[in-house]
Short mmCIF file of N, CA and C in Angstrom, two decimals:
data_model
loop_
_atom_site.label_atom_id
_atom_site.label_comp_id
_atom_site.label_asym_id
_atom_site.label_seq_id
_atom_site.Cartn_x
_atom_site.Cartn_y
_atom_site.Cartn_z
N MET A 28 1.12 -1.12 0.15
CA MET A 28 0.07 0.03 -0.06
C MET A 28 0.76 1.11 0.02
N ALA A 29 0.19 2.02 -0.69
CA ALA A 29 1.56 3.19 -0.78
C ALA A 29 1.26 4.27 0.45
N LYS A 30 2.49 5.01 0.81
CA LYS A 30 2.02 5.81 1.97
C LYS A 30 1.52 6.89 1.37
N LEU A 31 0.58 7.75 2.29
CA LEU A 31 -0.11 8.77 2.16
C LEU A 31 0.55 10.27 2.80
N VAL A 32 0.94 11.38 2.16
CA VAL A 32 1.63 12.04 2.90
C VAL A 32 0.68 13.35 2.72
N SER A 33 0.91 14.43 3.53
CA SER A 33 0.02 15.60 3.63
C SER A 33 0.45 16.20 1.95
N HIS A 34 -0.59 17.14 1.67
CA HIS A 34 -0.32 17.54 0.43
C HIS A 34 0.68 18.75 0.20
N HIS A 35 1.05 19.34 -0.73
CA HIS A 35 1.50 20.78 -0.97
C HIS A 35 0.92 21.42 -2.11
N ASN A 36 1.16 22.89 -1.69
CA ASN A 36 0.43 23.52 -3.15
C ASN A 36 1.45 23.83 -4.03
N GLN A 37 1.06 23.67 -4.84
CA GLN A 37 2.13 24.60 -6.15
C GLN A 37 1.80 25.34 -6.94
N PRO A 38 2.88 26.26 -7.85
CA PRO A 38 2.17 27.18 -8.64
C PRO A 38 1.33 26.76 -9.82
N ALA A 39 0.76 27.01 -10.48
CA ALA A 39 0.03 26.66 -11.29
C ALA A 39 0.89 26.31 -12.71
N PHE A 40 0.38 25.06 -13.66
CA PHE A 40 1.77 24.74 -14.49
C PHE A 40 0.99 25.32 -15.85
N GLY A 41 0.14 26.02 -15.68
CA GLY A 41 -0.45 26.73 -17.10
C GLY A 41 -0.37 25.79 -18.32
N PHE A 42 -0.54 26.18 -19.54
CA PHE A 42 -0.68 25.24 -20.61
C PHE A 42 0.49 24.78 -20.58
N ARG A 43 0.21 23.03 -20.76
CA ARG A 43 1.82 22.27 -20.86
C ARG A 43 0.81 20.73 -21.25
N VAL A 44 1.95 20.25 -21.93
CA VAL A 44 1.72 19.17 -22.53
C VAL A 44 2.55 18.40 -22.83
N TRP A 45 2.64 16.92 -21.77
CA TRP A 45 3.71 16.19 -21.74
C TRP A 45 3.69 14.92 -21.79
N ARG A 46 4.51 13.89 -22.55
CA ARG A 46 4.13 12.43 -22.29
C ARG A 46 5.44 11.84 -21.52
N GLY A 47 5.03 10.70 -21.15
CA GLY A 47 6.34 9.80 -20.57
C GLY A 47 5.71 8.38 -19.65
N MET A 48 6.78 7.80 -18.99
CA MET A 48 6.14 7.09 -18.19
C MET A 48 5.74 7.64 -16.34
N ALA A 49 4.66 7.09 -16.36
CA ALA A 49 4.06 7.80 -15.25
C ALA A 49 4.70 6.87 -13.99
N ALA A 50 4.96 7.55 -12.84
CA ALA A 50 5.83 7.27 -11.44
C ALA A 50 5.08 8.00 -10.53
N ARG A 51 5.05 6.94 -9.44
CA ARG A 51 4.78 7.41 -8.13
C ARG A 51 4.68 8.22 -7.40
N MET A 52 3.89 9.02 -7.19
CA MET A 52 4.13 10.25 -6.46
C MET A 52 5.01 10.13 -4.93
N ALA A 53 5.80 11.17 -4.10
CA ALA A 53 5.82 11.11 -2.97
C ALA A 53 4.66 11.63 -2.06
N ALA A 54 4.44 12.66 -2.43
CA ALA A 54 3.13 13.13 -1.52
C ALA A 54 2.16 14.00 -2.48
N ALA A 55 1.00 14.02 -1.97
CA ALA A 55 0.02 14.56 -3.07
C ALA A 55 0.23 16.17 -2.98
N HIS A 56 -0.54 16.52 -4.27
CA HIS A 56 -0.19 17.94 -4.25
C HIS A 56 -1.11 18.68 -4.99
N ALA A 57 -1.28 19.72 -5.20
CA ALA A 57 -2.65 20.67 -5.51
C ALA A 57 -2.32 21.89 -6.40
N HIS A 58 -2.85 22.24 -7.61
CA HIS A 58 -2.31 23.40 -8.18
C HIS A 58 -3.76 23.73 -9.29
N THR A 59 -3.80 24.97 -9.69
CA THR A 59 -5.02 25.55 -9.55
C THR A 59 -5.58 25.61 -11.51
N ASP A 60 -4.34 24.34 -11.92
CA ASP A 60 -5.28 24.32 -13.22
C ASP A 60 -6.15 22.73 -13.29
N VAL A 61 -7.07 22.76 -14.59
CA VAL A 61 -7.42 21.92 -14.94
C VAL A 61 -6.36 20.69 -15.79
N GLU A 62 -6.48 19.55 -15.20
CA GLU A 62 -5.91 18.42 -15.77
C GLU A 62 -6.29 17.51 -16.34
N LEU A 63 -5.61 17.05 -17.31
CA LEU A 63 -6.50 15.84 -18.09
C LEU A 63 -4.98 14.53 -18.17
N ASN A 64 -5.51 13.47 -17.82
CA ASN A 64 -4.42 12.61 -17.97
C ASN A 64 -4.83 11.38 -19.02
N CYS A 65 -4.52 11.07 -20.20
CA CYS A 65 -4.63 10.03 -21.08
C CYS A 65 -3.83 9.16 -20.65
N VAL A 66 -4.57 7.27 -20.34
CA VAL A 66 -3.44 6.56 -20.49
C VAL A 66 -3.05 5.78 -21.27
N TRP A 67 -1.92 5.65 -22.23
CA TRP A 67 -1.73 4.74 -23.27
C TRP A 67 -1.43 3.48 -22.92
N ARG A 68 -0.51 3.33 -22.05
CA ARG A 68 -0.96 1.83 -21.67
C ARG A 68 -0.07 1.51 -20.09
N GLY A 69 -1.16 0.56 -19.50
CA GLY A 69 -1.03 0.53 -18.28
C GLY A 69 -1.99 1.01 -17.39
N GLU A 70 -2.19 1.47 -16.18
CA GLU A 70 -3.46 1.93 -15.34
C GLU A 70 -2.41 2.63 -14.30
N LEU A 71 -3.18 3.62 -13.61
CA LEU A 71 -3.35 4.42 -12.65
C LEU A 71 -4.05 4.55 -11.37
N ARG A 72 -3.32 4.41 -10.45
CA ARG A 72 -4.72 4.45 -9.61
C ARG A 72 -4.07 6.00 -8.53
N TYR A 73 -5.02 6.73 -8.60
CA TYR A 73 -4.79 8.32 -7.63
C TYR A 73 -5.24 7.94 -6.37
N PHE A 74 -5.10 8.93 -5.63
CA PHE A 74 -5.45 9.26 -4.07
C PHE A 74 -6.10 10.75 -4.48
N PHE A 75 -7.31 10.73 -4.23
CA PHE A 75 -7.94 11.73 -5.08
C PHE A 75 -9.30 12.25 -4.46
N GLY A 76 -9.25 13.55 -3.50
CA GLY A 76 -10.19 14.33 -2.82
C GLY A 76 -10.55 13.04 -1.72
N GLY A 77 -9.89 12.48 -1.01
CA GLY A 77 -9.99 11.58 -0.05
C GLY A 77 -10.68 9.97 -0.52
N ARG A 78 -10.30 9.56 -1.73
CA ARG A 78 -10.61 8.56 -2.23
C ARG A 78 -9.94 8.01 -3.09
N PHE A 79 -9.69 6.68 -3.83
CA PHE A 79 -8.80 5.85 -4.78
C PHE A 79 -9.68 6.17 -5.93
N VAL A 80 -9.18 6.48 -6.50
CA VAL A 80 -9.48 6.48 -8.56
C VAL A 80 -8.43 5.76 -9.33
N ARG A 81 -9.40 4.95 -10.02
CA ARG A 81 -8.50 3.72 -11.08
C ARG A 81 -8.56 4.63 -12.63
N VAL A 82 -7.81 4.90 -13.23
CA VAL A 82 -7.98 4.75 -14.50
C VAL A 82 -7.30 4.24 -15.86
N MET A 83 -7.94 3.42 -16.31
CA MET A 83 -7.31 2.20 -16.99
C MET A 83 -6.96 2.88 -18.27
N SER A 84 -6.12 2.07 -18.72
CA SER A 84 -5.07 1.84 -20.15
C SER A 84 -6.56 2.38 -21.49
N GLY A 85 -6.53 3.25 -22.33
CA GLY A 85 -7.17 3.62 -23.57
C GLY A 85 -8.46 4.69 -22.54
N THR A 86 -8.06 5.26 -21.34
CA THR A 86 -9.22 6.01 -20.92
C THR A 86 -8.84 7.44 -20.38
N VAL A 87 -9.48 8.24 -20.21
CA VAL A 87 -8.76 9.73 -19.88
C VAL A 87 -9.64 10.19 -18.83
N ALA A 88 -8.97 10.69 -17.70
CA ALA A 88 -9.39 11.36 -16.69
C ALA A 88 -9.32 13.15 -16.44
N LEU A 89 -10.23 13.66 -16.24
CA LEU A 89 -10.20 14.88 -16.30
C LEU A 89 -10.98 15.14 -15.31
N PHE A 90 -9.94 16.37 -14.27
CA PHE A 90 -10.16 16.97 -12.80
C PHE A 90 -9.64 18.29 -12.65
N TRP A 91 -10.52 19.10 -11.68
CA TRP A 91 -9.75 20.27 -11.45
C TRP A 91 -8.35 19.90 -10.46
N ALA A 92 -7.16 20.16 -10.75
CA ALA A 92 -5.95 19.78 -10.10
C ALA A 92 -5.79 20.80 -8.97
N GLY A 93 -7.22 21.66 -8.12
CA GLY A 93 -7.19 22.41 -6.99
C GLY A 93 -7.62 21.31 -6.05
N ILE A 94 -7.95 20.19 -6.38
CA ILE A 94 -8.44 19.05 -5.14
C ILE A 94 -6.74 17.99 -5.10
N PRO A 95 -6.41 18.14 -3.51
CA PRO A 95 -5.18 17.42 -3.79
C PRO A 95 -5.29 16.10 -4.44
N HIS A 96 -4.37 15.48 -4.86
CA HIS A 96 -3.96 14.40 -5.79
C HIS A 96 -3.20 13.80 -5.55
N GLN A 97 -2.59 12.23 -5.61
CA GLN A 97 -1.47 11.96 -5.44
C GLN A 97 -1.35 10.52 -6.55
N LEU A 98 -0.36 10.26 -7.20
CA LEU A 98 -0.36 8.99 -8.07
C LEU A 98 0.59 7.90 -6.95
N VAL A 99 -0.16 7.11 -6.69
CA VAL A 99 0.08 5.96 -6.29
C VAL A 99 0.25 4.64 -6.17
N VAL A 100 -0.19 4.44 -7.72
CA VAL A 100 0.27 3.31 -8.72
C VAL A 100 0.12 3.41 -9.71
N ALA A 101 1.48 3.08 -10.31
CA ALA A 101 1.67 3.30 -11.61
C ALA A 101 2.67 1.97 -11.88
N PRO A 102 2.48 1.06 -12.58
CA PRO A 102 2.83 -0.27 -12.83
C PRO A 102 3.72 0.26 -13.65
N PRO A 103 5.16 -0.93 -14.41
CA PRO A 103 6.06 -0.60 -14.72
C PRO A 103 5.50 -0.16 -16.15
N ARG A 104 5.93 0.48 -17.06
CA ARG A 104 5.98 0.39 -18.15
C ARG A 104 4.25 1.40 -18.66
N THR A 105 3.66 2.13 -17.57
CA THR A 105 2.32 2.67 -17.57
C THR A 105 3.14 4.03 -18.29
N GLU A 106 2.29 4.09 -19.82
CA GLU A 106 2.62 5.52 -20.70
C GLU A 106 1.75 6.31 -20.47
N ILE A 107 1.54 7.70 -20.38
CA ILE A 107 0.59 8.25 -20.10
C ILE A 107 0.66 9.96 -20.86
N VAL A 108 0.03 10.31 -21.07
CA VAL A 108 0.13 11.65 -21.67
C VAL A 108 -0.44 12.63 -20.55
N TRP A 109 -0.20 14.20 -20.33
CA TRP A 109 -0.95 14.84 -19.38
C TRP A 109 -0.94 16.13 -20.06
N VAL A 110 -2.03 16.63 -19.75
CA VAL A 110 -2.29 18.06 -20.26
C VAL A 110 -2.84 19.16 -18.93
N THR A 111 -2.34 19.90 -18.91
CA THR A 111 -2.96 21.23 -18.15
C THR A 111 -3.56 22.32 -18.72
N LEU A 112 -4.45 22.54 -18.10
CA LEU A 112 -4.89 23.85 -18.86
C LEU A 112 -5.12 24.68 -17.84
N PRO A 113 -4.58 26.53 -18.28
CA PRO A 113 -5.33 26.98 -17.15
C PRO A 113 -6.74 27.40 -16.94
N LEU A 114 -7.20 27.66 -15.76
CA LEU A 114 -8.53 27.61 -15.46
C LEU A 114 -9.43 28.52 -15.51
N ALA A 115 -8.78 29.66 -16.09
CA ALA A 115 -9.31 30.43 -16.85
C ALA A 115 -9.95 30.09 -18.25
N TRP A 116 -9.03 29.10 -18.64
CA TRP A 116 -9.30 28.61 -19.84
C TRP A 116 -10.63 27.92 -20.38
N VAL A 117 -11.25 27.37 -18.98
CA VAL A 117 -12.25 26.60 -19.33
C VAL A 117 -13.53 26.82 -18.51
N MET A 118 -13.37 28.12 -17.73
CA MET A 118 -14.33 29.04 -17.04
C MET A 118 -15.38 29.95 -17.70
#
């Protein structure tokens, strides 16, 4: 079971897109962007808003990242595309 650590706030990422291998997070974090995660291969398990959320290969998760979230499970070779959008862009 993953160790859950108190979250920290970080600055907004703004508009960013990146692709790579997912890795577990040491602590939960929050930022003011909208975040989109597209799982190309593998699966993710987040601790999000006080509960565990599973995101399977071929699916997309879209959420407001102001809610503390932590990637707690990412099996080896899990490939993901992350997109962050400024909240003002979607309001």
